Coordinates of N, CA and C in Angstrom, one line a residue:
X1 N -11.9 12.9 7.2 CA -11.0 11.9 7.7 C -11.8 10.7 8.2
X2 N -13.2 10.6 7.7 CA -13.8 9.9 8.1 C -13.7 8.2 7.1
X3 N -13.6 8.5 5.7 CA -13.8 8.0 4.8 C -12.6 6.8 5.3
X4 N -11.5 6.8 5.4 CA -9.8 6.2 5.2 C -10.1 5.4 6.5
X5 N -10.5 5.4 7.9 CA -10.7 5.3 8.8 C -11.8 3.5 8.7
X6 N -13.1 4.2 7.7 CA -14.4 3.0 7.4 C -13.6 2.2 6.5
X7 N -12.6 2.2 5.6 CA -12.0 0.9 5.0 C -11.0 0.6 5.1
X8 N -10.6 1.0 6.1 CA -9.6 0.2 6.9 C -9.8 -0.4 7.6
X9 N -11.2 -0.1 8.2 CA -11.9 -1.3 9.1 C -12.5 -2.3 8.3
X10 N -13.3 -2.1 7.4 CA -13.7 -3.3 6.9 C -12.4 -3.8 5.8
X11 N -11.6 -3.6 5.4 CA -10.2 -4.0 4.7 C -9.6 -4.8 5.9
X12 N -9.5 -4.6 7.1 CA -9.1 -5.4 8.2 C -9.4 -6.2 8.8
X13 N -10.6 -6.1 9.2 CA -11.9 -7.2 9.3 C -11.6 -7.9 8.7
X14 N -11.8 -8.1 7.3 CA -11.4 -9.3 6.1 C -10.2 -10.0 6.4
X15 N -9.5 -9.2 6.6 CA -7.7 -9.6 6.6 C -7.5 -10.6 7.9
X16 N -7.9 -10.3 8.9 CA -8.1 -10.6 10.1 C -8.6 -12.1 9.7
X17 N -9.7 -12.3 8.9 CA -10.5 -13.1 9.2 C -9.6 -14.4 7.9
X18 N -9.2 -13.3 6.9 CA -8.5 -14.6 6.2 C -7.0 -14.7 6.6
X19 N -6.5 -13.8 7.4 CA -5.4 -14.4 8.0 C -5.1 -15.6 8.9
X20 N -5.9 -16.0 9.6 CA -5.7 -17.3 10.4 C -6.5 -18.0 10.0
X21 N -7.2 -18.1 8.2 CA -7.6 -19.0 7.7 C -6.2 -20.0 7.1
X22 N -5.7 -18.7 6.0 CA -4.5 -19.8 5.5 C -3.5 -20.3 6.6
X23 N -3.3 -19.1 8.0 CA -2.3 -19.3 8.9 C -2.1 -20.4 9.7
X24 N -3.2 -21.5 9.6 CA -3.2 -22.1 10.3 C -3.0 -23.2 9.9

């Protein structure tokens, strides 16, 4: 359960980061 956990953090991280790129 470790695997699903590490790419969802870096899958989110990203998302995070290009979400208040276009959001803004």
């Amino acid at each position: 359960g470790r695997s699903p956990p590490t790419t969802t953090n870096q899958t989110g991280a990203r998302a995070t980061l290009v979400v208040p790129l276009w959001r803004t």
